[in-house]
Every structure is written in C-alpha cells, then in structure tokens.
Amino acid sequence: MTSNKGKQIRGARSEAWTKRAIIGRVQLFLFLCVMEMALVIAYVCSFLIRPRSERSSDPGYTSAILVGSYESMGWIEAHVEPLRRACDPGRVGLVTSTYDDRLKGIEQFVPAGWARRVFGHSVARLLVLLRATIREHPDVIVGYHIMPNAIFSVIAGKCTGARTVYQMTSGPPQLIGGGYGCGNPIQRKMEFPSSLIERMLFRWVRRSDCVVVRGSTAKDFVQRNRLGSNCEIITAAINTRKFSPSVT
C-alpha cells in the first residue's frame, strides 16, 4: 500500500515538473519571438536617428552604458569602476532595477515603479535602456548575461549604431541547451535542455559586436560554435604570477 502511494506521489511530481518545464519553454520561446520583433522595430527606428558616425563628437570622449543586475558593491568595483576610469573623461551609465546612493560618478537609469508594475521588470528595463541610448548616444552598450541584458543591448544598439558587448558572466551554461542549467530564473524554468532555444540564443550572441568571456574554455566554446570572431578574455581573478603586491 505504501509502495503504491509512493509511486503515485512520484508520478504526480513528475507530471508537475513536466508541466512546469513545458510552460517555461513556451514562455521563453514567446519572449525571444517578441524580442525578434522588437529588433525589427529598432532597425526601422534607426533610419530616424542619426548614426553615431554622423554626429560631431570629441574623439577622446568615450561613453558606455552597462545593463545588468548586481547584489553587492563587489560587482560594481570589478566591472563598473574599471570602465568608468577607462572612459574618463567620458561617461558611464548603468541600467539596473533599483537606484543605489553608493554609486558615485555613475549615472543610473532606473525604471519607475509604475513602469515595473505595468510592463514588468524586464520590459521596463528595456524601455529605460532605449530612452537612455537615444538620449545619450553611447559608443558602446554592455549587456551582462544573455537573458535578458545582452539581448536588450543588441536591440538598443541597433537604434543608434552603438557597438554592443555581451558579457558571458557565468560561461557557456548560459547558452547550452537554452541555458536550462544556469542560475537565471527565466531559463531555469525549462528544467531540461532545448536545442531550439539554444539556437535562438546563439543567433543573439552572433549579433553582438564582441563577446567577453572569463577563460579559455569559454572562448573555445564561442569559437567552436561560431558565435563571433571578436571574443576577448577578461578573467574574474588576478594572475598572481604576473601581478603581485610590491614589497616595501
């Protein structure tokens, strides 16, 4: 009797997981289809916005907009601060979900509360990014993680001709099988790999002007799948064989 109940419970759980996985796949597929349509609209709008090459600007002035979410100031110190110093005397903006008073010298573009409630966090972030891109005309837009920031970066870059960079923050698991094994809550809902979603994500990666990875294994993955000819390695750690504290 107990054995039969156990089988019924396992069967019910398996059925629930399957339903959840199917719903997750459908949601992600529809989201990517909507993003494809948004890219077409951005392409049409690009004819109404002057490309960056036609605008007068100081050759020494560089601006960048970063799109990402962060949970600690360590992420800011590792990713945003070096870019801010590299762009000096230019500007660096950050499109994120919430405003942070601790960020000094970095312009923050944050969706309004009503926009998040009406459109949802992701769509509201895309709208803010588009507004910031059209207003600021950045040289480069950097999206951290393929879902959805790198996709949003490609769409925004299409509007103004800005270069786009995809930061593969957690490596190939963001893309393999559609990213079912990564920590992103949208992709994690799939539970099982999807070759269709994987191919759709690959297409977005190829649209980026540059892919930044953390090591040689990820770079080999990018090159093997022909995801972009411009792939750079920026490690998440310090090579102590090359860099060490000075002895005083």
Tab-separated table of N, CA, C and O in Angstrom, residues 72-159:
chain	number	residue	atom	x	y	z
A	72	SER	N	25.963	43.129	-4.903
A	72	SER	CA	26.941	43.669	-3.959
A	72	SER	C	27.787	44.719	-4.646
A	72	SER	O	27.848	44.792	-5.874
A	73	MET	N	28.474	45.532	-3.843
A	73	MET	CA	29.364	46.545	-4.388
A	73	MET	C	30.594	45.916	-5.016
A	73	MET	O	31.304	46.556	-5.791
A	74	GLY	N	30.865	44.654	-4.698
A	74	GLY	CA	31.987	43.965	-5.319
A	74	GLY	C	31.832	43.884	-6.831
A	74	GLY	O	32.809	43.997	-7.571
A	75	TRP	N	30.584	43.688	-7.284
A	75	TRP	CA	30.325	43.636	-8.733
A	75	TRP	C	30.604	44.998	-9.353
A	75	TRP	O	31.191	45.084	-10.444
A	76	ILE	N	30.229	46.057	-8.687
A	76	ILE	CA	30.482	47.406	-9.186
A	76	ILE	C	31.982	47.665	-9.273
A	76	ILE	O	32.487	48.193	-10.275
A	77	GLU	N	32.711	47.278	-8.228
A	77	GLU	CA	34.150	47.513	-8.209
A	77	GLU	C	34.876	46.700	-9.268
A	77	GLU	O	35.890	47.136	-9.819
A	78	ALA	N	34.345	45.507	-9.583
A	78	ALA	CA	35.013	44.639	-10.552
A	78	ALA	C	34.678	44.992	-11.996
A	78	ALA	O	35.520	44.829	-12.893
A	79	HIS	N	33.453	45.470	-12.248
A	79	HIS	CA	33.005	45.673	-13.625
A	79	HIS	C	32.818	47.135	-14.004
A	79	HIS	O	33.222	47.557	-15.087
A	80	VAL	N	32.191	47.901	-13.129
A	80	VAL	CA	31.807	49.262	-13.498
A	80	VAL	C	32.953	50.243	-13.291
A	80	VAL	O	33.242	51.068	-14.162
A	81	GLU	N	33.623	50.166	-12.144
A	81	GLU	CA	34.680	51.129	-11.836
A	81	GLU	C	35.818	51.114	-12.866
A	81	GLU	O	36.280	52.177	-13.294
A	82	PRO	N	36.323	49.950	-13.284
A	82	PRO	CA	37.386	49.963	-14.302
A	82	PRO	C	36.943	50.624	-15.602
A	82	PRO	O	37.731	51.347	-16.227
A	83	LEU	N	35.703	50.399	-16.002
A	83	LEU	CA	35.211	51.036	-17.216
A	83	LEU	C	35.058	52.542	-17.027
A	83	LEU	O	35.331	53.328	-17.941
A	84	ARG	N	34.626	52.938	-15.854
A	84	ARG	CA	34.481	54.373	-15.591
A	84	ARG	C	35.827	55.077	-15.692
A	84	ARG	O	35.941	56.161	-16.274
A	85	ARG	N	36.867	54.437	-15.144
A	85	ARG	CA	38.203	55.035	-15.222
A	85	ARG	C	38.732	55.013	-16.654
A	85	ARG	O	39.394	55.954	-17.093
A	86	ALA	N	38.436	53.941	-17.393
A	86	ALA	CA	38.916	53.835	-18.772
A	86	ALA	C	38.237	54.861	-19.671
A	86	ALA	O	38.841	55.334	-20.645
A	87	CYS	N	36.980	55.197	-19.384
A	87	CYS	CA	36.230	56.142	-20.216
A	87	CYS	C	36.512	57.589	-19.860
A	87	CYS	O	36.081	58.484	-20.586
A	88	ASP	N	37.185	57.849	-18.749
A	88	ASP	CA	37.460	59.222	-18.333
A	88	ASP	C	38.225	59.957	-19.429
A	88	ASP	O	39.209	59.436	-19.937
A	89	PRO	N	37.771	61.122	-19.915
A	89	PRO	CA	36.749	61.998	-19.345
A	89	PRO	C	35.335	61.732	-19.847
A	89	PRO	O	34.500	62.625	-19.830
A	90	GLY	N	35.073	60.551	-20.337
A	90	GLY	CA	33.741	60.227	-20.820
A	90	GLY	C	32.794	59.881	-19.691
A	90	GLY	O	33.051	60.159	-18.517
A	91	ARG	N	31.690	59.249	-20.039
A	91	ARG	CA	30.669	58.937	-19.047
A	91	ARG	C	30.320	57.460	-19.107
A	91	ARG	O	30.397	56.818	-20.156
A	92	VAL	N	29.920	56.937	-17.957
A	92	VAL	CA	29.442	55.557	-17.859
A	92	VAL	C	28.089	55.577	-17.177
A	92	VAL	O	27.925	56.182	-16.114
A	93	GLY	N	27.119	54.947	-17.812
A	93	GLY	CA	25.783	54.845	-17.234
A	93	GLY	C	25.450	53.399	-16.933
A	93	GLY	O	26.002	52.478	-17.546
A	94	LEU	N	24.577	53.185	-15.991
A	94	LEU	CA	24.178	51.840	-15.585
A	94	LEU	C	22.669	51.721	-15.594
A	94	LEU	O	21.982	52.479	-14.909
A	95	VAL	N	22.157	50.791	-16.388
A	95	VAL	CA	20.725	50.489	-16.407
A	95	VAL	C	20.505	49.297	-15.498
A	95	VAL	O	21.023	48.198	-15.752
A	96	THR	N	19.773	49.500	-14.429
A	96	THR	CA	19.537	48.434	-13.469
A	96	THR	C	18.147	48.592	-12.869
A	96	THR	O	17.382	49.475	-13.269
A	97	SER	N	17.817	47.743	-11.909
A	97	SER	CA	16.444	47.701	-11.404
A	97	SER	C	16.161	48.716	-10.309
A	97	SER	O	15.046	49.228	-10.204
A	98	THR	N	17.163	49.001	-9.475
A	98	THR	CA	16.934	49.899	-8.340
A	98	THR	C	18.055	50.927	-8.244
A	98	THR	O	19.205	50.666	-8.624
A	99	TYR	N	17.714	52.102	-7.723
A	99	TYR	CA	18.692	53.177	-7.564
A	99	TYR	C	19.537	52.924	-6.317
A	99	TYR	O	19.039	52.456	-5.295
A	100	ASP	N	20.844	53.218	-6.428
A	100	ASP	CA	21.769	52.985	-5.322
A	100	ASP	C	22.558	54.270	-5.067
A	100	ASP	O	23.296	54.745	-5.932
A	101	ASP	N	22.420	54.832	-3.864
A	101	ASP	CA	23.117	56.074	-3.496
A	101	ASP	C	24.626	55.898	-3.398
A	101	ASP	O	25.377	56.877	-3.414
A	102	ARG	N	25.091	54.650	-3.281
A	102	ARG	CA	26.529	54.414	-3.099
A	102	ARG	C	27.319	54.578	-4.388
A	102	ARG	O	28.549	54.678	-4.348
A	103	LEU	N	26.648	54.585	-5.533
A	103	LEU	CA	27.349	54.672	-6.815
A	103	LEU	C	27.680	56.131	-7.115
A	103	LEU	O	26.798	56.926	-7.413
A	104	LYS	N	28.955	56.455	-7.053
A	104	LYS	CA	29.414	57.819	-7.281
A	104	LYS	C	30.031	57.922	-8.678
A	104	LYS	O	30.814	57.067	-9.086
A	105	GLY	N	29.686	58.987	-9.378
A	105	GLY	CA	30.248	59.218	-10.693
A	105	GLY	C	29.671	58.334	-11.779
A	105	GLY	O	30.217	58.271	-12.883
A	106	ILE	N	28.597	57.636	-11.477
A	106	ILE	CA	27.968	56.728	-12.448
A	106	ILE	C	26.500	57.136	-12.571
A	106	ILE	O	25.764	57.144	-11.580
A	107	GLU	N	26.097	57.471	-13.776
A	107	GLU	CA	24.695	57.837	-13.985
A	107	GLU	C	23.840	56.583	-14.010
A	107	GLU	O	24.138	55.621	-14.731
A	108	GLN	N	22.781	56.586	-13.229
A	108	GLN	CA	21.914	55.421	-13.118
A	108	GLN	C	20.595	55.659	-13.851
A	108	GLN	O	19.977	56.709	-13.696
A	109	PHE	N	20.204	54.665	-14.636
A	109	PHE	CA	18.932	54.704	-15.346
A	109	PHE	C	18.066	53.578	-14.778
A	109	PHE	O	18.342	52.396	-14.998
A	110	VAL	N	17.049	53.969	-14.033
A	110	VAL	CA	16.231	53.003	-13.290
A	110	VAL	C	14.771	53.146	-13.701
A	110	VAL	O	14.249	54.274	-13.747
A	111	PRO	N	14.086	52.039	-13.991
A	111	PRO	CA	12.660	52.133	-14.340
A	111	PRO	C	11.839	52.661	-13.177
A	111	PRO	O	12.113	52.355	-12.015
A	112	ALA	N	10.826	53.429	-13.494
A	112	ALA	CA	9.922	53.933	-12.456
A	112	ALA	C	9.085	52.785	-11.894
A	112	ALA	O	8.883	51.756	-12.555
A	113	GLY	N	8.609	52.982	-10.683
A	113	GLY	CA	7.819	51.933	-10.049
A	113	GLY	C	6.577	51.571	-10.847
A	113	GLY	O	6.232	50.393	-10.986
A	114	TRP	N	5.886	52.581	-11.393
A	114	TRP	CA	4.672	52.303	-12.164
A	114	TRP	C	4.992	51.526	-13.432
A	114	TRP	O	4.190	50.676	-13.858
A	115	ALA	N	6.170	51.792	-14.030
A	115	ALA	CA	6.554	51.068	-15.251
A	115	ALA	C	6.810	49.595	-14.950
A	115	ALA	O	6.434	48.716	-15.739
A	116	ARG	N	7.441	49.327	-13.805
A	116	ARG	CA	7.679	47.929	-13.433
A	116	ARG	C	6.378	47.199	-13.166
A	116	ARG	O	6.231	46.021	-13.480
A	117	ARG	N	5.418	47.908	-12.565
A	117	ARG	CA	4.129	47.272	-12.268
A	117	ARG	C	3.321	47.023	-13.545
A	117	ARG	O	2.647	46.000	-13.663
A	118	VAL	N	3.385	47.961	-14.493
A	118	VAL	CA	2.587	47.839	-15.715
A	118	VAL	C	3.231	46.882	-16.717
A	118	VAL	O	2.568	46.001	-17.273
A	119	PHE	N	4.535	47.039	-16.963
A	119	PHE	CA	5.214	46.272	-18.006
A	119	PHE	C	6.005	45.085	-17.489
A	119	PHE	O	6.408	44.219	-18.274
A	120	GLY	N	6.268	45.042	-16.192
A	120	GLY	CA	7.156	44.017	-15.655
A	120	GLY	C	8.589	44.540	-15.619
A	120	GLY	O	8.936	45.497	-16.307
A	121	HIS	N	9.442	43.900	-14.830
A	121	HIS	CA	10.804	44.382	-14.629
A	121	HIS	C	11.603	44.364	-15.922
A	121	HIS	O	12.324	45.330	-16.225
A	122	SER	N	11.499	43.289	-16.703
A	122	SER	CA	12.338	43.152	-17.897
A	122	SER	C	11.976	44.175	-18.962
A	122	SER	O	12.845	44.882	-19.484
A	123	VAL	N	10.696	44.267	-19.304
A	123	VAL	CA	10.271	45.196	-20.347
A	123	VAL	C	10.523	46.638	-19.911
A	123	VAL	O	10.946	47.488	-20.715
A	124	ALA	N	10.286	46.941	-18.636
A	124	ALA	CA	10.543	48.291	-18.133
A	124	ALA	C	12.021	48.640	-18.260
A	124	ALA	O	12.380	49.770	-18.619
A	125	ARG	N	12.886	47.659	-18.014
A	125	ARG	CA	14.325	47.902	-18.162
A	125	ARG	C	14.685	48.157	-19.616
A	125	ARG	O	15.516	49.019	-19.924
A	126	LEU	N	14.072	47.429	-20.535
A	126	LEU	CA	14.328	47.647	-21.960
A	126	LEU	C	13.902	49.044	-22.385
A	126	LEU	O	14.628	49.739	-23.123
A	127	LEU	N	12.745	49.501	-21.927
A	127	LEU	CA	12.263	50.833	-22.288
A	127	LEU	C	13.197	51.921	-21.760
A	127	LEU	O	13.487	52.909	-22.454
A	128	VAL	N	13.679	51.743	-20.519
A	128	VAL	CA	14.616	52.709	-19.950
A	128	VAL	C	15.922	52.709	-20.735
A	128	VAL	O	16.513	53.767	-21.006
A	129	LEU	N	16.387	51.523	-21.124
A	129	LEU	CA	17.622	51.425	-21.908
A	129	LEU	C	17.473	52.120	-23.258
A	129	LEU	O	18.378	52.852	-23.693
A	130	LEU	N	16.353	51.919	-23.920
A	130	LEU	CA	16.129	52.568	-25.207
A	130	LEU	C	16.120	54.085	-25.055
A	130	LEU	O	16.717	54.807	-25.867
A	131	ARG	N	15.453	54.557	-24.021
A	131	ARG	CA	15.412	56.008	-23.787
A	131	ARG	C	16.808	56.565	-23.512
A	131	ARG	O	17.202	57.607	-24.057
A	132	ALA	N	17.575	55.847	-22.674
A	132	ALA	CA	18.924	56.305	-22.345
A	132	ALA	C	19.835	56.260	-23.569
A	132	ALA	O	20.659	57.157	-23.778
A	133	THR	N	19.682	55.243	-24.387
A	133	THR	CA	20.531	55.106	-25.573
A	133	THR	C	20.253	56.209	-26.582
A	133	THR	O	21.176	56.803	-27.147
A	134	ILE	N	18.984	56.502	-26.815
A	134	ILE	CA	18.620	57.546	-27.772
A	134	ILE	C	19.053	58.915	-27.262
A	134	ILE	O	19.499	59.777	-28.032
A	135	ARG	N	18.975	59.119	-25.934
A	135	ARG	CA	19.335	60.421	-25.372
A	135	ARG	C	20.844	60.607	-25.273
A	135	ARG	O	21.377	61.674	-25.587
A	136	GLU	N	21.556	59.562	-24.843
A	136	GLU	CA	22.984	59.686	-24.573
A	136	GLU	C	23.862	59.345	-25.773
A	136	GLU	O	25.020	59.755	-25.826
A	137	HIS	N	23.356	58.560	-26.716
A	137	HIS	CA	24.147	58.113	-27.869
A	137	HIS	C	25.501	57.527	-27.434
A	137	HIS	O	26.557	58.054	-27.783
A	138	PRO	N	25.509	56.441	-26.665
A	138	PRO	CA	26.787	55.895	-26.174
A	138	PRO	C	27.608	55.262	-27.302
A	138	PRO	O	27.066	54.881	-28.347
A	139	ASP	N	28.900	55.155	-27.065
A	139	ASP	CA	29.770	54.454	-28.013
A	139	ASP	C	29.544	52.949	-27.936
A	139	ASP	O	29.619	52.246	-28.953
A	140	VAL	N	29.321	52.456	-26.734
A	140	VAL	CA	29.192	51.012	-26.540
A	140	VAL	C	28.131	50.724	-25.483
A	140	VAL	O	27.944	51.494	-24.538
A	141	ILE	N	27.431	49.602	-25.676
A	141	ILE	CA	26.442	49.125	-24.702
A	141	ILE	C	26.855	47.717	-24.298
A	141	ILE	O	27.058	46.850	-25.155
A	142	VAL	N	26.989	47.492	-23.005
A	142	VAL	CA	27.462	46.210	-22.488
A	142	VAL	C	26.335	45.518	-21.734
A	142	VAL	O	25.793	46.080	-20.774
A	143	GLY	N	25.982	44.315	-22.166
A	143	GLY	CA	24.946	43.536	-21.505
A	143	GLY	C	25.531	42.370	-20.743
A	143	GLY	O	26.267	41.553	-21.313
A	144	TYR	N	25.246	42.304	-19.437
A	144	TYR	CA	25.756	41.225	-18.594
A	144	TYR	C	24.709	40.117	-18.501
A	144	TYR	O	23.622	40.337	-17.994
A	145	HIS	N	25.066	38.947	-19.014
A	145	HIS	CA	24.195	37.763	-19.106
A	145	HIS	C	23.308	37.893	-20.342
A	145	HIS	O	22.771	38.950	-20.647
A	146	ILE	N	23.140	36.772	-21.016
A	146	ILE	CA	22.376	36.759	-22.270
A	146	ILE	C	20.905	37.070	-22.038
A	146	ILE	O	20.247	37.717	-22.869
A	147	MET	N	20.354	36.633	-20.894
A	147	MET	CA	18.935	36.811	-20.621
A	147	MET	C	18.722	37.753	-19.443
A	147	MET	O	19.052	37.405	-18.309
A	148	PRO	N	18.122	38.901	-19.675
A	148	PRO	CA	17.806	39.446	-20.991
A	148	PRO	C	18.723	40.586	-21.415
A	148	PRO	O	18.524	41.203	-22.438
A	149	ASN	N	19.763	40.876	-20.596
A	149	ASN	CA	20.507	42.123	-20.767
A	149	ASN	C	21.261	42.215	-22.089
A	149	ASN	O	21.279	43.265	-22.734
A	150	ALA	N	21.918	41.123	-22.509
A	150	ALA	CA	22.656	41.165	-23.771
A	150	ALA	C	21.700	41.313	-24.953
A	150	ALA	O	22.009	41.989	-25.939
A	151	ILE	N	20.538	40.691	-24.859
A	151	ILE	CA	19.527	40.827	-25.916
A	151	ILE	C	19.040	42.269	-25.978
A	151	ILE	O	18.921	42.861	-27.062
A	152	PHE	N	18.777	42.861	-24.824
A	152	PHE	CA	18.352	44.264	-24.782
A	152	PHE	C	19.432	45.171	-25.369
A	152	PHE	O	19.126	46.150	-26.046
A	153	SER	N	20.689	44.858	-25.102
A	153	SER	CA	21.788	45.678	-25.615
A	153	SER	C	21.822	45.676	-27.135
A	153	SER	O	22.058	46.714	-27.767
A	154	VAL	N	21.608	44.514	-27.730
A	154	VAL	CA	21.606	44.415	-29.193
A	154	VAL	C	20.476	45.255	-29.776
A	154	VAL	O	20.651	45.971	-30.767
A	155	ILE	N	19.309	45.184	-29.163
A	155	ILE	CA	18.154	45.950	-29.653
A	155	ILE	C	18.431	47.446	-29.548
A	155	ILE	O	18.195	48.210	-30.492
A	156	ALA	N	18.943	47.886	-28.400
A	156	ALA	CA	19.229	49.311	-28.215
A	156	ALA	C	20.347	49.775	-29.143
A	156	ALA	O	20.302	50.880	-29.687
A	157	GLY	N	21.361	48.936	-29.331
A	157	GLY	CA	22.461	49.294	-30.210
A	157	GLY	C	22.028	49.453	-31.649
A	157	GLY	O	22.585	50.271	-32.394
A	158	LYS	N	21.027	48.686	-32.044
A	158	LYS	CA	20.524	48.785	-33.414
A	158	LYS	C	19.902	50.158	-33.669
A	158	LYS	O	19.924	50.652	-34.805
A	159	CYS	N	19.368	50.796	-32.640
A	159	CYS	CA	18.709	52.094	-32.812
A	159	CYS	C	19.689	53.194	-33.198
A	159	CYS	O	19.389	54.034	-34.045
